[in-house]
Short mmCIF file of C-alpha atoms and ligand atoms in Angstrom, two decimals:
data_model
loop_
_atom_site.label_atom_id
_atom_site.label_comp_id
_atom_site.label_asym_id
_atom_site.label_seq_id
_atom_site.Cartn_x
_atom_site.Cartn_y
_atom_site.Cartn_z
CA MET A 1042 -0.03 0.00 -0.02
CA ALA A 1043 1.50 3.32 -0.86
CA PHE A 1044 0.24 6.56 0.17
CA SER A 1045 0.43 10.44 -0.70
CA LEU A 1046 -0.06 13.91 0.51
CA LEU A 1047 -2.89 15.39 -1.85
CA ILE A 1048 -1.80 19.33 -2.54
CA GLY A 1049 -3.20 21.39 -5.62
CA GLY A 1050 -4.99 18.51 -7.16
CA GLN A 1051 -1.93 16.30 -7.47
CA LEU A 1052 -0.68 13.30 -5.07
CA VAL A 1053 2.93 13.91 -3.86
CA SER A 1054 5.35 11.83 -2.35
CA THR A 1055 7.75 13.26 0.57
CA ARG A 1056 11.21 12.28 1.76
CA GLU A 1057 10.49 10.93 5.09
CA THR A 1058 7.98 8.63 5.65
CA MET A 1059 6.60 7.14 9.31
CA ASP A 1060 5.12 3.64 10.26
CA VAL A 1061 1.84 3.08 10.64
CA ILE A 1062 1.14 0.50 12.91
CA ASN A 1063 -1.78 -1.82 13.29
CA PRO A 1064 -2.93 -1.88 17.00
CA ALA A 1065 -4.25 -5.37 16.86
CA THR A 1066 -0.69 -6.79 15.40
CA GLU A 1067 1.80 -4.07 16.58
CA GLN A 1068 2.80 -4.89 13.11
CA VAL A 1069 3.86 -2.10 10.79
CA LEU A 1070 0.52 -1.58 8.11
CA ALA A 1071 1.95 0.62 6.00
CA LYS A 1072 4.73 3.75 5.34
CA CYS A 1073 3.18 7.06 5.87
CA PRO A 1074 4.37 9.90 3.91
CA VAL A 1075 5.54 13.11 6.13
CA ALA A 1076 4.88 16.42 4.87
CA SER A 1077 7.72 19.14 5.24
CA ARG A 1078 6.92 22.67 6.06
CA THR A 1079 7.25 23.50 2.75
CA GLN A 1080 4.77 21.17 1.84
CA LEU A 1081 2.75 22.49 4.27
CA ASP A 1082 2.97 25.88 2.72
CA ASP A 1083 2.19 24.69 -0.79
CA ALA A 1084 -1.08 23.02 0.31
CA VAL A 1085 -1.76 26.33 1.98
CA ALA A 1086 -0.89 28.43 -1.57
CA ALA A 1087 -3.19 26.09 -3.24
CA ALA A 1088 -5.94 26.26 -0.76
CA LYS A 1089 -5.65 30.22 -1.19
CA HIS A 1090 -5.50 30.01 -4.61
CA ALA A 1091 -8.72 28.09 -5.41
CA PHE A 1092 -10.23 29.68 -3.03
CA ALA A 1093 -11.04 32.71 -5.68
CA ALA A 1094 -12.91 30.61 -7.98
CA TRP A 1095 -14.45 28.43 -5.44
CA SER A 1096 -15.94 30.28 -3.61
CA GLU A 1097 -17.61 32.55 -6.30
CA THR A 1098 -18.89 29.32 -7.47
CA PRO A 1099 -22.87 29.31 -7.00
CA ILE A 1100 -23.70 26.97 -4.13
CA GLY A 1101 -25.67 24.76 -6.10
CA ARG A 1102 -22.79 23.32 -8.02
CA ARG A 1103 -20.37 22.92 -5.04
CA LYS A 1104 -23.32 21.08 -3.22
CA ASP A 1105 -22.93 18.98 -6.35
CA ALA A 1106 -19.38 18.49 -6.12
CA VAL A 1107 -20.00 17.60 -2.35
CA ARG A 1108 -22.62 15.07 -3.30
CA ALA A 1109 -20.46 13.33 -5.63
CA VAL A 1110 -17.68 13.03 -3.04
CA SER A 1111 -20.42 11.50 -0.97
CA ASP A 1112 -20.39 8.76 -3.47
CA ILE A 1113 -17.11 7.93 -4.06
CA ILE A 1114 -16.91 7.68 -0.48
CA LYS A 1115 -19.96 5.29 -0.52
CA ASN A 1116 -18.61 3.70 -3.48
CA ASN A 1117 -15.77 2.89 -1.77
CA ALA A 1118 -16.96 1.90 1.38
CA ALA A 1119 -15.20 -1.70 1.63
CA GLU A 1120 -12.01 -0.19 1.11
CA LEU A 1121 -11.84 2.61 3.08
CA ALA A 1122 -13.40 0.53 6.40
CA ARG A 1123 -11.03 -2.50 6.42
CA LEU A 1124 -8.29 0.64 6.05
CA LEU A 1125 -9.57 2.11 9.17
CA THR A 1126 -9.70 -1.05 10.58
CA GLN A 1127 -6.95 -2.00 10.33
CA GLU A 1128 -5.08 1.57 11.34
CA GLN A 1129 -7.76 2.61 13.97
CA GLY A 1130 -8.47 -1.11 15.53
CA LYS A 1131 -12.28 -0.81 15.37
CA PRO A 1132 -14.31 -3.93 14.70
CA LEU A 1133 -15.12 -3.79 10.98
CA GLY A 1134 -18.78 -3.46 11.44
CA ASP A 1135 -18.24 0.14 13.25
CA ALA A 1136 -15.52 1.13 10.62
CA THR A 1137 -18.43 0.62 8.04
CA ARG A 1138 -21.03 2.70 10.02
CA GLU A 1139 -18.27 5.27 10.32
CA VAL A 1140 -17.36 5.31 6.56
CA MET A 1141 -20.99 5.35 5.58
CA GLY A 1142 -21.73 8.04 8.23
CA ALA A 1143 -18.94 10.30 6.67
CA ALA A 1144 -20.76 9.96 3.31
CA MET A 1145 -23.88 10.75 4.54
CA PHE A 1146 -22.65 14.06 6.36
CA PHE A 1147 -21.54 14.82 3.02
CA ARG A 1148 -24.36 14.05 1.51
CA ASN A 1149 -26.79 15.58 3.80
CA PHE A 1150 -25.30 18.71 4.85
CA THR A 1151 -26.16 19.49 1.33
CA ASN A 1152 -29.52 19.92 2.29
CA MET A 1153 -28.47 23.41 4.62
CA GLU A 1154 -28.70 26.59 3.57
CA LEU A 1155 -27.78 30.20 5.33
CA PRO A 1156 -30.18 32.08 3.74
CA THR A 1157 -29.94 35.73 3.38
CA ARG A 1158 -31.91 37.51 5.70
CA ASN A 1159 -33.40 40.75 6.01
CA VAL A 1160 -33.58 42.93 9.06
CA ASN A 1161 -36.41 44.90 10.23
CA SER A 1162 -34.51 48.26 10.72
CA GLU A 1163 -36.78 51.50 10.39
CA GLY A 1164 -34.97 53.78 7.91
CA ARG A 1165 -33.24 51.25 6.51
CA LYS A 1166 -32.62 48.37 4.37
CA VAL A 1167 -30.23 45.69 6.33
CA GLU A 1168 -29.36 42.53 4.58
CA LEU A 1169 -27.39 39.80 6.53
CA HIS A 1170 -24.84 37.78 4.29
CA ARG A 1171 -22.87 34.59 5.64
CA ARG A 1172 -19.58 34.76 3.27
CA PRO A 1173 -17.12 31.98 3.23
CA LEU A 1174 -13.34 32.72 5.47
CA GLY A 1175 -11.18 31.86 2.84
CA VAL A 1176 -8.29 28.78 3.92
CA VAL A 1177 -9.67 26.60 6.78
CA GLY A 1178 -7.19 24.14 8.23
CA ALA A 1179 -9.03 21.25 9.95
CA ILE A 1180 -7.26 19.24 11.97
CA VAL A 1181 -8.94 15.52 13.20
CA PRO A 1182 -7.95 13.09 16.07
CA TRP A 1183 -7.26 9.56 16.23
CA ASN A 1184 -11.18 8.04 17.44
CA PHE A 1185 -13.48 8.88 14.72
CA PRO A 1186 -10.87 9.91 11.50
CA LEU A 1187 -13.27 9.92 8.50
CA VAL A 1188 -16.51 11.11 10.33
CA LEU A 1189 -14.89 13.57 12.26
CA MET A 1190 -13.50 14.86 9.27
CA ALA A 1191 -16.72 14.64 7.14
CA MET A 1192 -18.13 16.96 10.05
CA LYS A 1193 -16.00 19.85 8.93
CA VAL A 1194 -15.03 19.40 5.40
CA ALA A 1195 -18.86 19.17 4.08
CA PRO A 1196 -20.01 22.28 5.68
CA ALA A 1197 -16.38 24.28 5.00
CA LEU A 1198 -16.87 23.23 1.40
CA ILE A 1199 -20.27 23.97 0.98
CA MET A 1200 -20.32 27.35 2.51
CA GLY A 1201 -17.61 28.28 -0.18
CA ASN A 1202 -13.90 27.76 1.88
CA THR A 1203 -10.94 25.38 0.66
CA VAL A 1204 -9.60 23.08 3.07
CA VAL A 1205 -6.14 21.78 4.36
CA LEU A 1206 -6.95 18.89 6.13
CA LYS A 1207 -4.49 16.93 8.81
CA PRO A 1208 -5.29 13.49 10.25
CA ALA A 1209 -3.79 12.23 13.29
CA PRO A 1210 -0.01 10.89 13.00
CA SER A 1211 -1.29 7.00 14.09
CA THR A 1212 -4.40 7.12 12.01
CA PRO A 1213 -3.62 8.85 8.67
CA LEU A 1214 -4.26 6.08 5.74
CA SER A 1215 -7.70 6.33 5.38
CA THR A 1216 -7.78 9.97 5.09
CA LEU A 1217 -4.97 10.19 2.73
CA LYS A 1218 -6.71 7.08 1.05
CA LEU A 1219 -9.72 9.58 0.62
CA GLY A 1220 -7.61 12.45 -0.46
CA GLU A 1221 -6.53 10.19 -3.77
CA LEU A 1222 -10.21 9.01 -4.42
CA ILE A 1223 -12.32 12.80 -4.48
CA ARG A 1224 -9.14 14.63 -6.12
CA GLY A 1225 -11.39 14.23 -9.40
CA ALA A 1226 -14.51 15.31 -7.75
CA LEU A 1227 -13.31 18.77 -6.73
CA PRO A 1228 -11.30 21.90 -8.64
CA PRO A 1229 -7.60 21.63 -7.92
CA GLY A 1230 -6.58 22.93 -4.45
CA VAL A 1231 -10.25 22.62 -2.79
CA ILE A 1232 -9.11 20.04 -0.89
CA ASN A 1233 -5.82 19.22 0.32
CA VAL A 1234 -4.44 16.58 2.17
CA ILE A 1235 -1.01 16.51 4.56
CA ALA A 1236 0.21 14.11 7.13
CA GLY A 1237 2.81 13.68 9.22
CA THR A 1238 4.09 14.83 12.93
CA ASN A 1239 2.05 17.38 15.14
CA ASP A 1240 3.79 19.93 13.92
CA LEU A 1241 2.21 20.25 11.33
CA GLY A 1242 -0.75 20.90 13.16
CA ALA A 1243 0.84 23.73 14.88
CA TRP A 1244 2.42 25.32 11.47
CA LEU A 1245 -1.18 25.16 10.05
CA THR A 1246 -2.49 27.14 13.12
CA ALA A 1247 0.07 30.19 13.01
CA HIS A 1248 -0.28 30.20 9.03
CA PRO A 1249 -0.92 33.60 8.60
CA ASP A 1250 -2.93 32.32 5.28
CA VAL A 1251 -4.92 29.96 6.97
CA ARG A 1252 -8.59 31.82 8.07
CA LYS A 1253 -9.69 29.37 10.53
CA ILE A 1254 -8.87 25.86 12.29
CA SER A 1255 -11.45 23.57 12.82
CA PHE A 1256 -10.20 21.41 15.31
CA THR A 1257 -11.06 17.89 17.39
CA GLY A 1258 -8.75 16.74 20.03
CA SER A 1259 -7.72 16.75 23.72
CA THR A 1260 -8.17 20.00 25.80
CA ALA A 1261 -4.40 20.44 26.12
CA THR A 1262 -4.21 20.81 22.00
CA GLY A 1263 -6.84 22.81 21.97
CA ALA A 1264 -5.36 25.18 24.01
CA LYS A 1265 -2.08 25.14 22.30
CA VAL A 1266 -4.57 25.78 18.79
CA MET A 1267 -6.39 29.00 20.47
CA GLN A 1268 -2.66 30.12 21.66
CA GLY A 1269 -1.43 29.59 17.82
CA ALA A 1270 -4.22 31.07 16.36
CA ALA A 1271 -4.02 34.07 18.42
CA SER A 1272 -1.29 35.87 16.58
CA THR A 1273 -3.56 36.21 13.46
CA LEU A 1274 -6.67 36.36 14.97
CA LYS A 1275 -7.89 33.06 13.35
CA ARG A 1276 -11.74 31.97 13.55
CA ILE A 1277 -11.26 28.44 15.69
CA THR A 1278 -14.01 25.90 16.71
CA LEU A 1279 -12.39 24.06 19.33
CA GLU A 1280 -13.90 20.30 19.72
CA LEU A 1281 -12.34 18.62 22.99
CA GLY A 1282 -11.83 16.20 25.54
CA GLY A 1283 -14.96 15.54 27.96
CA ASN A 1284 -15.58 13.41 30.98
CA ASP A 1285 -19.38 12.33 30.57
CA ALA A 1286 -21.21 11.89 33.49
CA ALA A 1287 -24.33 9.62 33.52
CA ILE A 1288 -26.30 9.89 36.90
CA VAL A 1289 -28.82 6.71 37.22
CA LEU A 1290 -32.02 7.42 39.24
CA ASP A 1291 -33.29 4.68 41.83
CA ASP A 1292 -36.43 4.08 39.94
CA VAL A 1293 -34.92 2.39 36.56
CA ASP A 1294 -34.32 -1.50 36.53
CA PRO A 1295 -30.85 -2.06 36.33
CA LYS A 1296 -31.31 -5.24 34.11
CA GLU A 1297 -33.04 -3.28 31.28
CA THR A 1298 -30.52 0.10 31.86
CA ALA A 1299 -27.11 -1.53 32.29
CA PRO A 1300 -26.64 -2.67 28.34
CA LYS A 1301 -27.54 0.90 27.31
CA LEU A 1302 -24.97 2.18 29.89
CA PHE A 1303 -22.50 -0.45 28.84
CA GLN A 1304 -22.75 0.66 25.03
CA GLY A 1305 -22.42 4.28 26.41
CA ALA A 1306 -19.36 4.00 27.92
CA PHE A 1307 -17.82 1.20 25.91
CA ALA A 1308 -18.43 1.93 22.16
CA ASN A 1309 -15.17 2.49 20.32
CA ASN A 1310 -13.25 0.94 23.50
CA GLY A 1311 -14.00 4.00 25.34
CA GLN A 1312 -12.31 6.37 22.99
CA ILE A 1313 -14.79 8.72 22.49
CA CYS A 1314 -15.44 12.19 23.28
CA ILE A 1315 -19.11 11.98 24.11
CA GLY A 1316 -18.97 8.55 26.10
CA ILE A 1317 -19.95 7.59 29.51
CA LYS A 1318 -16.61 8.52 31.90
CA ARG A 1319 -18.29 8.60 35.24
CA LEU A 1320 -21.63 6.65 36.16
CA TYR A 1321 -23.45 7.89 38.82
CA VAL A 1322 -25.77 5.24 40.15
CA HIS A 1323 -28.22 5.33 43.39
CA ASP A 1324 -27.19 3.88 46.16
CA LYS A 1325 -30.84 1.44 46.20
CA ILE A 1326 -29.79 -0.14 42.81
CA TYR A 1327 -26.35 0.37 43.11
CA ASP A 1328 -24.92 -3.12 43.87
CA ALA A 1329 -27.52 -4.81 41.17
CA MET A 1330 -26.12 -2.13 38.65
CA CYS A 1331 -22.52 -3.35 39.05
CA ASP A 1332 -23.53 -7.05 38.97
CA GLU A 1333 -25.20 -6.34 35.61
CA LEU A 1334 -22.04 -4.16 34.35
CA ALA A 1335 -19.64 -6.78 35.51
CA ASN A 1336 -21.51 -9.18 33.40
CA LEU A 1337 -21.46 -7.49 30.25
CA ALA A 1338 -18.39 -6.65 30.37
CA LYS A 1339 -17.05 -10.44 30.86
CA GLY A 1340 -18.76 -11.18 28.36
CA ALA A 1341 -17.82 -8.76 25.58
CA VAL A 1342 -15.44 -10.11 22.81
CA VAL A 1343 -12.24 -8.56 22.38
CA GLY A 1344 -10.01 -9.11 19.51
CA ASP A 1345 -8.52 -8.50 16.12
CA GLY A 1346 -11.40 -6.19 14.57
CA LEU A 1347 -11.14 -8.11 11.07
CA ALA A 1348 -11.87 -10.97 13.06
CA GLN A 1349 -15.80 -11.88 13.09
CA GLY A 1350 -17.49 -11.44 16.38
CA THR A 1351 -15.58 -8.46 17.71
CA GLN A 1352 -16.97 -5.91 19.98
CA LEU A 1353 -14.46 -4.18 20.75
CA GLY A 1354 -10.71 -3.91 19.10
CA PRO A 1355 -7.25 -2.87 20.63
CA MET A 1356 -6.41 0.39 22.17
CA GLN A 1357 -5.74 2.68 19.04
CA ASN A 1358 -2.13 3.49 20.10
CA LYS A 1359 0.54 2.44 22.85
CA SER A 1360 1.08 5.75 24.78
CA GLN A 1361 -3.12 5.24 25.02
CA TYR A 1362 -2.58 1.84 25.81
CA GLU A 1363 -0.16 2.58 28.42
CA ARG A 1364 -1.89 5.02 29.79
CA VAL A 1365 -5.14 3.25 30.47
CA LEU A 1366 -3.08 0.23 31.92
CA LYS A 1367 -1.84 3.04 34.74
CA ILE A 1368 -4.74 4.25 35.34
CA ILE A 1369 -6.58 0.81 35.53
CA ALA A 1370 -3.46 -0.02 38.34
CA GLU A 1371 -4.02 3.24 40.14
CA ALA A 1372 -7.75 1.88 40.27
CA LYS A 1373 -7.10 -1.15 41.89
CA GLY A 1374 -5.96 0.38 45.13
CA GLN A 1375 -8.77 3.42 45.17
CA GLY A 1376 -11.57 0.98 44.30
CA LYS A 1377 -12.89 -2.43 43.23
CA VAL A 1378 -12.01 -4.02 39.99
CA ILE A 1379 -14.93 -6.33 39.43
CA ALA A 1380 -14.63 -6.95 35.55
CA GLY A 1381 -11.51 -6.68 33.67
CA ASP A 1382 -8.09 -6.77 35.26
CA ARG A 1383 -6.52 -9.78 33.29
CA PRO A 1384 -3.41 -9.30 30.97
CA PHE A 1385 -4.55 -10.02 27.21
CA THR A 1386 -2.54 -13.29 25.87
CA GLY A 1387 -0.82 -12.03 22.41
CA PRO A 1388 0.39 -9.08 20.74
CA GLY A 1389 -1.68 -5.86 20.07
CA TYR A 1390 -3.47 -3.24 22.86
CA PHE A 1391 -5.43 -4.95 24.03
CA ILE A 1392 -7.50 -4.30 27.35
CA TYR A 1393 -10.54 -6.06 28.74
CA PRO A 1394 -13.26 -3.93 29.55
CA THR A 1395 -12.64 -3.19 33.48
CA ILE A 1396 -15.89 -2.11 36.02
CA VAL A 1397 -14.68 -0.68 38.76
CA ARG A 1398 -17.14 -0.60 42.18
CA ASP A 1399 -16.81 1.61 45.25
CA ILE A 1400 -14.69 4.85 43.63
CA ALA A 1401 -15.36 8.21 44.37
CA GLU A 1402 -13.95 11.83 43.52
CA GLY A 1403 -9.96 12.53 43.80
CA THR A 1404 -9.26 9.85 41.78
CA GLU A 1405 -7.39 9.76 37.94
CA LEU A 1406 -10.05 7.33 36.73
CA VAL A 1407 -13.04 9.55 37.99
CA ASP A 1408 -11.94 12.95 37.80
CA GLY A 1409 -9.28 12.82 34.41
CA GLU A 1410 -10.30 11.74 31.09
CA GLN A 1411 -9.44 7.77 30.71
CA PHE A 1412 -10.83 7.76 27.06
CA GLY A 1413 -10.23 3.82 27.14
CA PRO A 1414 -12.34 0.96 28.30
CA VAL A 1415 -12.67 1.32 32.18
CA LEU A 1416 -15.65 2.53 33.78
CA PRO A 1417 -16.06 3.98 37.33
CA VAL A 1418 -19.40 3.26 38.82
CA ILE A 1419 -19.90 6.08 41.64
CA ARG A 1420 -22.43 5.55 44.77
CA TYR A 1421 -24.76 8.27 45.60
CA THR A 1422 -27.44 9.05 47.45
CA ASP A 1423 -29.12 12.36 46.96
CA PRO A 1424 -29.95 13.29 43.21
CA ASP A 1425 -28.72 16.95 44.14
CA ASP A 1426 -25.87 15.97 45.28
CA ALA A 1427 -25.07 13.93 41.67
CA VAL A 1428 -25.35 17.00 39.86
CA ALA A 1429 -23.35 18.81 41.74
CA ARG A 1430 -20.41 16.08 41.45
CA ALA A 1431 -21.32 15.81 38.09
CA ASN A 1432 -20.50 19.79 37.45
CA ALA A 1433 -17.50 19.76 39.80
CA SER A 1434 -15.24 18.74 36.69
CA PRO A 1435 -13.69 21.60 34.11
CA TYR A 1436 -14.83 19.30 31.32
CA GLY A 1437 -18.44 20.13 29.94
CA LEU A 1438 -18.91 18.30 27.12
CA GLY A 1439 -22.21 15.66 27.45
CA ALA A 1440 -24.10 13.90 30.43
CA SER A 1441 -27.10 12.03 30.53
CA ILE A 1442 -29.61 11.38 33.16
CA TRP A 1443 -31.28 8.24 33.50
CA CYS A 1444 -35.00 7.71 35.46
CA ALA A 1445 -38.93 6.13 34.58
CA GLU A 1446 -39.97 9.86 35.43
CA PRO A 1447 -39.72 12.09 32.39
CA ASP A 1448 -40.35 14.96 34.40
CA ARG A 1449 -37.90 14.42 37.10
CA ALA A 1450 -35.43 13.73 34.40
CA TYR A 1451 -35.91 17.08 33.15
CA GLU A 1452 -35.86 18.92 35.81
CA LEU A 1453 -32.16 17.38 36.77
CA ALA A 1454 -31.39 17.78 32.92
CA ARG A 1455 -31.41 21.58 33.11
CA ARG A 1456 -29.21 21.83 35.63
CA VAL A 1457 -26.08 19.94 34.45
CA GLU A 1458 -23.36 22.19 33.07
CA ALA A 1459 -22.67 20.57 29.41
CA GLY A 1460 -23.23 21.12 25.81
CA THR A 1461 -25.67 18.64 25.46
CA VAL A 1462 -27.81 16.61 28.30
CA TRP A 1463 -29.54 13.51 26.86
CA VAL A 1464 -32.73 11.69 29.21
CA ASN A 1465 -32.48 7.86 29.31
CA LYS A 1466 -29.80 7.78 26.20
CA HIS A 1467 -26.41 8.44 25.77
CA ALA A 1468 -24.37 9.97 22.80
CA ASP A 1469 -27.02 10.49 20.26
CA MET A 1470 -26.20 12.64 17.43
CA ALA A 1471 -27.78 13.80 14.32
CA LEU A 1472 -26.86 16.25 11.47
CA GLU A 1473 -29.73 18.52 12.46
CA ILE A 1474 -28.71 19.01 16.34
CA PRO A 1475 -25.78 21.81 17.03
CA PHE A 1476 -23.11 20.16 18.96
CA GLY A 1477 -20.60 21.67 21.30
CA GLY A 1478 -18.83 21.61 24.67
CA ALA A 1479 -19.24 23.83 27.83
CA LYS A 1480 -16.32 24.79 29.96
CA GLN A 1481 -13.17 23.45 28.79
CA SER A 1482 -15.25 21.07 26.03
CA GLY A 1483 -14.78 23.09 23.65
CA ILE A 1484 -15.86 26.51 21.81
CA GLY A 1485 -17.86 27.03 19.24
CA ALA A 1486 -20.24 24.01 17.67
CA GLU A 1487 -20.17 21.39 14.87
CA LEU A 1488 -23.37 20.21 12.64
CA ALA A 1489 -26.69 21.86 11.96
CA GLU A 1490 -26.93 25.56 11.16
CA GLU A 1491 -24.56 26.62 14.03
CA GLY A 1492 -22.41 23.95 12.55
CA LEU A 1493 -22.51 25.95 9.25
CA ALA A 1494 -22.10 29.22 10.35
CA GLU A 1495 -19.02 28.80 12.01
CA PHE A 1496 -17.02 28.15 8.31
CA THR A 1497 -18.50 31.57 7.61
CA GLN A 1498 -18.12 35.74 8.05
CA LEU A 1499 -21.05 37.47 9.07
CA GLN A 1500 -21.37 40.54 6.42
CA VAL A 1501 -23.91 43.33 6.89
CA ILE A 1502 -25.29 45.44 3.92
CA ASN A 1503 -26.71 48.56 5.44
CA MET A 1504 -28.68 50.77 3.03
CA ALA A 1505 -30.13 53.99 2.99
CA SER A 1506 -33.70 53.90 1.82
P1 NAD B 2340 -4.79 15.62 19.95
O1 NAD B 2340 -5.17 16.14 20.86
O2 NAD B 2340 -3.18 14.57 20.81
O3 NAD B 2340 -4.44 15.32 18.78
C1 NAD B 2340 -5.89 15.69 17.87
C2 NAD B 2340 -5.02 16.55 16.62
O4 NAD B 2340 -4.13 17.30 16.78
C3 NAD B 2340 -4.08 15.49 15.74
O5 NAD B 2340 -4.73 15.80 14.78
C4 NAD B 2340 -2.71 15.77 16.34
O6 NAD B 2340 -1.42 15.78 15.16
C5 NAD B 2340 -2.98 17.71 16.31
N1 NAD B 2340 -2.37 18.06 17.28
C6 NAD B 2340 -1.09 17.76 18.16
N2 NAD B 2340 -0.49 19.02 18.55
C7 NAD B 2340 -0.88 20.09 17.64
C8 NAD B 2340 -0.92 21.80 18.32
N3 NAD B 2340 0.20 22.07 18.62
N4 NAD B 2340 -1.69 22.21 16.72
C9 NAD B 2340 -2.52 21.79 16.36
N5 NAD B 2340 -2.62 20.40 16.18
C10 NAD B 2340 -2.18 19.68 16.93
O7 NAD B 2340 -5.97 14.64 20.79
P2 NAD B 2340 -6.10 12.69 20.48
O8 NAD B 2340 -5.27 12.05 21.46
O9 NAD B 2340 -5.70 12.41 18.95
O10 NAD B 2340 -7.42 12.54 20.31
C11 NAD B 2340 -8.39 12.07 21.76
C12 NAD B 2340 -8.84 13.48 22.50
O11 NAD B 2340 -9.93 14.30 21.03
C13 NAD B 2340 -9.80 13.31 23.62
O12 NAD B 2340 -8.92 13.98 24.31
C14 NAD B 2340 -11.28 13.40 22.94
O13 NAD B 2340 -12.09 13.24 24.04
C15 NAD B 2340 -10.97 14.22 22.14
N6 NAD B 2340 -12.18 14.34 21.18
C16 NAD B 2340 -12.92 15.05 21.23
C17 NAD B 2340 -14.47 15.37 20.49
C18 NAD B 2340 -15.27 16.37 20.53
O14 NAD B 2340 -16.00 16.83 19.42
N7 NAD B 2340 -15.07 17.56 21.28
C19 NAD B 2340 -14.62 14.23 19.32
C20 NAD B 2340 -13.38 13.10 19.69
C21 NAD B 2340 -12.54 13.34 20.48
#
């Protein structure tokens, strides 16, 4: 397998390459091109050049091109999904759903518009227009390389921007492949794909010809992006880390609810920004819920994502694998491990799903973002106290309330400090629902009209009437 950058419509090779590891085997999967600083500058220059014509192309034609990208993704879904599983680790079924989700975002964003608005203001004729910004830098993490890319690239292109796209260093291949596949669907330079080390992200962020950075990744890197963007006052959208609390009230049935909570916590092996990362369970049903969750964890099939029947693949990379193992080791002295805690035999960054009960705040597992297959189950007695504890976090991405009485759940949900609060579900997203973090989980929004608007500059035309 050979991979190239995409710059100005050309597939470009690099002097340096780096190994991409299959996390299920720890073997080298392929060599990835490492873009130099000059190649990054070339990509930005190509995007800047393409912007003049693309931004003037009627939106209907831009949408046609974006729909063509969607079709290409769909038609190559099998190849992209296999590559995604091999570089990311997730089971092939999940990878296929991610690829189809990316195709869906490219297609369905084309149904959205930000029409010109007229403002009622006496003695004036005032119009509000949404203008494209220019070159957008799209920076993507390793947990959902394709679907998170689509949430940025599709709206940026539709609104008339051009893009320099940078995947994460450990999962660049499916994005590079996508660049190769779609290069004929868009005019040269409208989308450019560069891959390499983290330095590319920092360079892109500080580049004077980039007008906006749309970033998804950790809170620590998000702060660096904000700093890097400051010197040129770039627009930024930051989708960052989370430590989502789920609060389970005393009236739910543990047997019926546990599988939904398990899915909310362990989907994508816990490597999901809006995964349940702290589970607060009422004392009355605490023991029963812990038992149900432990049974589900013990029954989960862990293995290579390409093998049939695999539910949970490996951790995506070695450093995250080692970090999660360390958190689990510490948690053993802080709570009681009731599932997991056995080594995986064979190669690969595998961790069995782990449930830790009788643990509380003041530990890395509860206070930090574990981003892996280990869930702390925390006991509480007073729902108000549970909400206060859920809110006592610098993060505010998502949260959920689980309760048989909708009114009671709604009242609690309104008091949780998070960008999204779900009731009796977790991590449910749709194109028409805006998504963004509160507190240190982000700035701005993706999806929906709010997400589209993030790729535009408001222009007011104010005429004497
Ligand atoms: P990361 O912050 O390490 O890397 C994210 C991206 O930023 C990568 O492409 C990386 O190369 C790039 N990068 C690294 N240093 C940079 C710099 N100085 N300037 C600009 N870019 C730089 O994150 P990760 O470990 O790849 O992903 C996991 C994190 O992402 C978790 O914290 C998770 O919660 C978060 N995440 C958030 C969302 C969301 O929508 N809120 C979604 C998925 C993941």
